Tab-separated table of C-alpha atoms in Angstrom:
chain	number	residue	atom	x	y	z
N	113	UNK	CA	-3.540	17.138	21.909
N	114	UNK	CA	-6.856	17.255	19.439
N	115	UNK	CA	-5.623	16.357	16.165
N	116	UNK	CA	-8.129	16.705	13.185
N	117	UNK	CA	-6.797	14.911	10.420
N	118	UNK	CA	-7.403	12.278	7.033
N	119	UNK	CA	-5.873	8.656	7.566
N	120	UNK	CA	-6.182	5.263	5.936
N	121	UNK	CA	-6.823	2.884	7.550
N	122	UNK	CA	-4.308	0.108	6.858
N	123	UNK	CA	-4.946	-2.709	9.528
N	124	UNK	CA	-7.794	-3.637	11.871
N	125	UNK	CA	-7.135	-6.353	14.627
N	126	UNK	CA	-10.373	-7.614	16.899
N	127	UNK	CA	-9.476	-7.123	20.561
N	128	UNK	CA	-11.586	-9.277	22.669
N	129	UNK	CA	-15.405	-9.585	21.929
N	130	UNK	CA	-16.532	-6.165	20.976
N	131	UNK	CA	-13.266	-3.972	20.313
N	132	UNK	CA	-11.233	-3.296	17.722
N	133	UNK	CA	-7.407	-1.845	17.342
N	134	UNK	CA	-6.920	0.301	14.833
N	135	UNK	CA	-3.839	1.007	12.669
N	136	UNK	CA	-3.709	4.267	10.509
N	137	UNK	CA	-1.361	6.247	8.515
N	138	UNK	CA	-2.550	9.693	8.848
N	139	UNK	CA	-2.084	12.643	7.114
N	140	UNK	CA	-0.533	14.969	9.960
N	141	UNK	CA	1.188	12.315	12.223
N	142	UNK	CA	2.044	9.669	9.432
N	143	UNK	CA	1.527	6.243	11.975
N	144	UNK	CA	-1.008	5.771	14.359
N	145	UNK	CA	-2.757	3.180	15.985
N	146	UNK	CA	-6.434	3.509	18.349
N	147	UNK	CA	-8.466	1.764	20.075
N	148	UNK	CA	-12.264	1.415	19.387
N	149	UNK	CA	-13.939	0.064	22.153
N	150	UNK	CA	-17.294	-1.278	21.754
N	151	UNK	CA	-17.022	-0.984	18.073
N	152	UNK	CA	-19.148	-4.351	17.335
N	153	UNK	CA	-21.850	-3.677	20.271
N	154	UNK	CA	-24.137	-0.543	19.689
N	155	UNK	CA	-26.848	-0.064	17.142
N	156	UNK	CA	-24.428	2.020	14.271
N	157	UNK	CA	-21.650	-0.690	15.100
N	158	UNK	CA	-22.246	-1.602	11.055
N	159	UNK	CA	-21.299	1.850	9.839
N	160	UNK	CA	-18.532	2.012	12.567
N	161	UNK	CA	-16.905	-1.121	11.224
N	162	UNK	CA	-17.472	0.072	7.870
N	163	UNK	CA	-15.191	3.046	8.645
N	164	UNK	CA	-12.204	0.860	9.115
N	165	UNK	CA	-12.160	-1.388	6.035
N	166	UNK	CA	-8.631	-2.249	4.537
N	167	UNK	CA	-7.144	1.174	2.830
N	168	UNK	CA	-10.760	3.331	3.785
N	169	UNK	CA	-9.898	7.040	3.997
N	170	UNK	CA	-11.367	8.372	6.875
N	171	UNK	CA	-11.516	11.914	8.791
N	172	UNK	CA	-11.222	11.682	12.357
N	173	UNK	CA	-10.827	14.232	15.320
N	174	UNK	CA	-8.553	12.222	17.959
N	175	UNK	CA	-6.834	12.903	20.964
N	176	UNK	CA	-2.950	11.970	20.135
N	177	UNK	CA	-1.040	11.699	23.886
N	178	UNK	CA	2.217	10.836	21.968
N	179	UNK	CA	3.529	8.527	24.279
N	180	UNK	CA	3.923	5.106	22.518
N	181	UNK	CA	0.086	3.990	23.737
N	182	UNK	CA	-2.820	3.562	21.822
N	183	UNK	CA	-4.739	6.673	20.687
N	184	UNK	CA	-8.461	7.344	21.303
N	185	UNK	CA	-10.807	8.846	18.191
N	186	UNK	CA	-13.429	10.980	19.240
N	187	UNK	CA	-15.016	11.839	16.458
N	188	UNK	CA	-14.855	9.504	12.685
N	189	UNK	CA	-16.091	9.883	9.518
N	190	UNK	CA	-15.629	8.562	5.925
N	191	UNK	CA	-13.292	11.661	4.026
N	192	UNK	CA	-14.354	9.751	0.474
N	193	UNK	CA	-16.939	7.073	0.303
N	194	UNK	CA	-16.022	4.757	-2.284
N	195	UNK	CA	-17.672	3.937	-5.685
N	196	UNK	CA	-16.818	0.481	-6.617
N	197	UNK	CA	-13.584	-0.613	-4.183
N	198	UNK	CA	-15.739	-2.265	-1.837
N	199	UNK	CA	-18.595	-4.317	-4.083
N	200	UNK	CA	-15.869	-5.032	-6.952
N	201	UNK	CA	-14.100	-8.564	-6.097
N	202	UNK	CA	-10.790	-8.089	-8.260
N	203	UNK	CA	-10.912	-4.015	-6.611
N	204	UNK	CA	-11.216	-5.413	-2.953
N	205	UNK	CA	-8.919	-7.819	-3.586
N	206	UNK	CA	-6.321	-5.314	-4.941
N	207	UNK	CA	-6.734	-3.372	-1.583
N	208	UNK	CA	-6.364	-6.267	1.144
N	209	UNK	CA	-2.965	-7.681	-0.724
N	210	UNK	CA	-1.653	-3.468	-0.910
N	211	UNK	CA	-2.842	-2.695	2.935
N	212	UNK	CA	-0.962	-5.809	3.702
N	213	UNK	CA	2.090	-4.357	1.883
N	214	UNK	CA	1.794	-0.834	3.728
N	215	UNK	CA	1.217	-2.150	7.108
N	216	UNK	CA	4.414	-3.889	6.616
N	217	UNK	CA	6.431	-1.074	4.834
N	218	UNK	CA	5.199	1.813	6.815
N	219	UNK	CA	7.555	2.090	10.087
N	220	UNK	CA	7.129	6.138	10.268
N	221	UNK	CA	5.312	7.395	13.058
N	222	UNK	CA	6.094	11.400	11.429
N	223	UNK	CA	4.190	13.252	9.189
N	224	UNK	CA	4.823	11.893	5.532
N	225	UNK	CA	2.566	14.501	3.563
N	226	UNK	CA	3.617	12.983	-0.090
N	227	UNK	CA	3.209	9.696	0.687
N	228	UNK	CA	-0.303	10.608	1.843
N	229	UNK	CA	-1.023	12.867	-1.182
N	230	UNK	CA	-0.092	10.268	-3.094
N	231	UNK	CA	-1.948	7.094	-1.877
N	232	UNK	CA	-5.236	9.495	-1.507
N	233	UNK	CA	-4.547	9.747	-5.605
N	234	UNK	CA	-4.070	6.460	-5.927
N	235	UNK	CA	-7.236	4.788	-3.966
N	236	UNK	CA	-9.758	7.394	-5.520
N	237	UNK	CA	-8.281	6.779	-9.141
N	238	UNK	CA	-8.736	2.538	-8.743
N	239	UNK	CA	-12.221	3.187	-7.349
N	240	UNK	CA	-13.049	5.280	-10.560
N	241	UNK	CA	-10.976	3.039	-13.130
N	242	UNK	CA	-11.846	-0.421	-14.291
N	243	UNK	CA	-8.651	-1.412	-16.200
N	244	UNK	CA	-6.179	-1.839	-13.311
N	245	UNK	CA	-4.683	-4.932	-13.705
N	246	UNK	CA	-1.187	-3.069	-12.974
N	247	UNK	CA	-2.343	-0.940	-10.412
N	248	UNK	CA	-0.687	-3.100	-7.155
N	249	UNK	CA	2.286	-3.210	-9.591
N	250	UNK	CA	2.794	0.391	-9.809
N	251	UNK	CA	1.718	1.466	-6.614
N	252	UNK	CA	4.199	-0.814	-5.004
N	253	UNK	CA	6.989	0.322	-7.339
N	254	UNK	CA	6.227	4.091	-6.741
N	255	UNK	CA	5.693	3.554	-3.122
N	256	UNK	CA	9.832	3.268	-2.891
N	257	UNK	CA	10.114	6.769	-3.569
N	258	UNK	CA	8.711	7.800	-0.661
N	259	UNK	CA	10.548	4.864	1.194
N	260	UNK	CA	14.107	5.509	-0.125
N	261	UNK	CA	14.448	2.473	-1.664
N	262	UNK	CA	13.408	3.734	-5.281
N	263	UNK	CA	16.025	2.407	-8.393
N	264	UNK	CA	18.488	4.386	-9.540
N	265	UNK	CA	18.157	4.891	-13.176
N	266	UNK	CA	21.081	6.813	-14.035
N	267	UNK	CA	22.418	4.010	-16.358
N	268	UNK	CA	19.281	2.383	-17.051
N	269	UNK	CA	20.418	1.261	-20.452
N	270	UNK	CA	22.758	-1.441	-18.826
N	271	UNK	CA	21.067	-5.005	-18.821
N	272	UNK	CA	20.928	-5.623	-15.503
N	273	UNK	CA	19.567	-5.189	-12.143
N	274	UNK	CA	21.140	-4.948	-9.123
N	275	UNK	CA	18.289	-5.672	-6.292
N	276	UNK	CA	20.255	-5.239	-3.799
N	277	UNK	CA	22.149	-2.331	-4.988
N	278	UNK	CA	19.381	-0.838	-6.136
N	279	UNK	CA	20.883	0.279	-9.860
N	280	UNK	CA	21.400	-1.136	-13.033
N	281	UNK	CA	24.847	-2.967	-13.855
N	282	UNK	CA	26.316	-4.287	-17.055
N	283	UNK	CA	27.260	-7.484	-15.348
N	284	UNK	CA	25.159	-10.533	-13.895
N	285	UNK	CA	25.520	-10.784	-9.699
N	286	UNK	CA	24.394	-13.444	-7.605
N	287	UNK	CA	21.825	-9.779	-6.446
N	288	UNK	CA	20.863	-9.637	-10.216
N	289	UNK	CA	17.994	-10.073	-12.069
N	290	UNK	CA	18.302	-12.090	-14.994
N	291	UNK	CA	17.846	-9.709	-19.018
N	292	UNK	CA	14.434	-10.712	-19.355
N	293	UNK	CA	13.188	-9.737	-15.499
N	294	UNK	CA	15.040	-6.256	-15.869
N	295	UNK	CA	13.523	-5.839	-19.174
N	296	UNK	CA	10.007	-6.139	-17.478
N	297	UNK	CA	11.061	-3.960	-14.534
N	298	UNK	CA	12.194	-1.066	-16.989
N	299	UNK	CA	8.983	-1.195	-18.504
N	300	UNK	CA	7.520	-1.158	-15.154
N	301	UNK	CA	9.524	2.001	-14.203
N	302	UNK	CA	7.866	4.147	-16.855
N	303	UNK	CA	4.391	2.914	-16.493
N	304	UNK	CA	1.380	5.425	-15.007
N	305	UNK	CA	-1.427	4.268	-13.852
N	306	UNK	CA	-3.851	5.285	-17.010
N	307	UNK	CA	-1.472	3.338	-19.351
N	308	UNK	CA	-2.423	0.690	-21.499
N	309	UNK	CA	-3.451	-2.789	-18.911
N	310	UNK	CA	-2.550	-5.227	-21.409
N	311	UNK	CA	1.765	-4.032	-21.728
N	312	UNK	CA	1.542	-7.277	-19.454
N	313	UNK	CA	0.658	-10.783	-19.617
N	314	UNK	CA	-0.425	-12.723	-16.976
N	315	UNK	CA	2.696	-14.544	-16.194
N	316	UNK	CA	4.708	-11.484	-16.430
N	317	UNK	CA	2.664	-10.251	-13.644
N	318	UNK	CA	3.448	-13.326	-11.527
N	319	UNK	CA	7.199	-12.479	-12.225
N	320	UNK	CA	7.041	-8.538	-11.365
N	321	UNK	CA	5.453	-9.295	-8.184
N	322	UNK	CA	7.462	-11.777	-7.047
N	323	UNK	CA	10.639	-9.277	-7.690
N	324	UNK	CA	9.138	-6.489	-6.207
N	325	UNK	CA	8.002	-8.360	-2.550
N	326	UNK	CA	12.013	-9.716	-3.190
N	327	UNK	CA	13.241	-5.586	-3.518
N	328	UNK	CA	10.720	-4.503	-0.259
N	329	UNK	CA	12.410	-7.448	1.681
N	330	UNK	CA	15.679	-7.033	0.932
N	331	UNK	CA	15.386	-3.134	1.718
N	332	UNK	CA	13.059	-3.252	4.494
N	333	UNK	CA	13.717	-4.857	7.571
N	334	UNK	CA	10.749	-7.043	8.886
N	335	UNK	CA	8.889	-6.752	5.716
N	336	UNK	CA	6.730	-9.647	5.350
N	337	UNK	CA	4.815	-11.628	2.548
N	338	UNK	CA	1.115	-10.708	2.607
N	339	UNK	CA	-1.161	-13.712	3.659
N	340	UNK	CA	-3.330	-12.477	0.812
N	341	UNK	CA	-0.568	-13.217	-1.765
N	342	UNK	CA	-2.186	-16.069	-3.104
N	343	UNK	CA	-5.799	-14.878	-3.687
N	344	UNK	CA	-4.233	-11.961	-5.663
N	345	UNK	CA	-2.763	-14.572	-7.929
N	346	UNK	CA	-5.958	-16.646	-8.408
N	347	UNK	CA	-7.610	-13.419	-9.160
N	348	UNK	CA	-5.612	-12.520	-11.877
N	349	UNK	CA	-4.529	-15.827	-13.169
């Protein structure tokens, strides 16, 4: 079937000398992954790899057999060139660790049209925005929504958090985090991504990261630690 559809690109994986294998969440078939042969040996094979950089948003024509193999694109093009993402260190940085995240978090192979919407949102607002020193932060927290996994805050007011649970307790469990981590998260909860950067310092970062890779793991099966956890860190230390 000729599907024409937007997808981001999420993973790219060299296959042999010249090919590549392509994993995409796209907009009408949520997860898909292709194979691009020859994508390293023609005279355009710069603008060809260029279309399949970590969290690009591309529109492709493809023909999608549905039967568990790889897909074939026949026709690809960039749906929004970016501004800054891709010559901005801390930017490109931001986008390696979070298509890391969604290659690991993203198991539907169904249409997810919110969860599109919203990363589309996302990607063009951090490529027009230079205070983002929250952004992964958010993104990964409102990513849960569209996950199921997204805290309960019907008694948000109680001290604790239950990670495994997923809501807020008045008692301290072995799942809990401690007063000062759930006051962090609770101010996580209500930021947007325009708020003010500096609600944050740098170490309180460190600590909201580390408990939201703890919440994907524990509610995700498979989910696993990007390898580009520690350059995020040096960036923003």
């Amino acid at each position: 079937m000729l599907v024409k559809t937007k997808a981001i690109v999420l993973s790219s994986l060299k296959f042999q000398e010249k090919s590549l294998i392509v994993k995409c969440f796209t907009q009408s078939d949520g997860l898909k992954s292709y194979f691009v042969q020859s994508a390293y040996s023609n005279k355009k094979a710069n603008q060809k790899i260029a279309y399949f950089q970590p969290l690009t948003i591309i529109e492709i024509e493809a023909n999608h057999k549905n039967k568990g193999t790889l897909e074939h694109f026949k026709e690809i093009r960039l749906a929004h060139s970016y501004y800054s993402i891709s010559t901005d260190i801390v930017k490109s940085t931001i986008v390696i660790f979070l298509s890391e995240i969604l290659h690991h978090a993203i198991k539907e192979e169904e249409k997810n049209q919110n969860l599109f919407s919203f990363l589309e949102t996302a990607l063009l607002w951090l490529d027009t925005h230079d205070e983002m020193a929250n952004f992964h932060l958010i993104l990964m927290m409102e990513v849960t929504k569209y996950l199921g996994f997204y805290p309960d805050v019907t008694e948000i007011d109680f001290p604790f958090f239950d990670t495994k649970e997923g809501y807020f307790t008045p008692f301290q469990s072995v799942n809990s985090l401690t007063e000062h981590e759930t006051h962090l998260f609770k101010k996580l909860l209500d930021l947007k991504f325009d708020a003010d950067q500096k609600v944050f310092a740098g170490i309180e970062r460190q600590i909201l990261l580390k408990i939201l890779l703890d919440f994907y793991t524990l509610h995700l099966d498979g989910f696993k630690k990007p390898k580009s956890l520690e350059v995020l860190k040096e960036v923003f230390s």
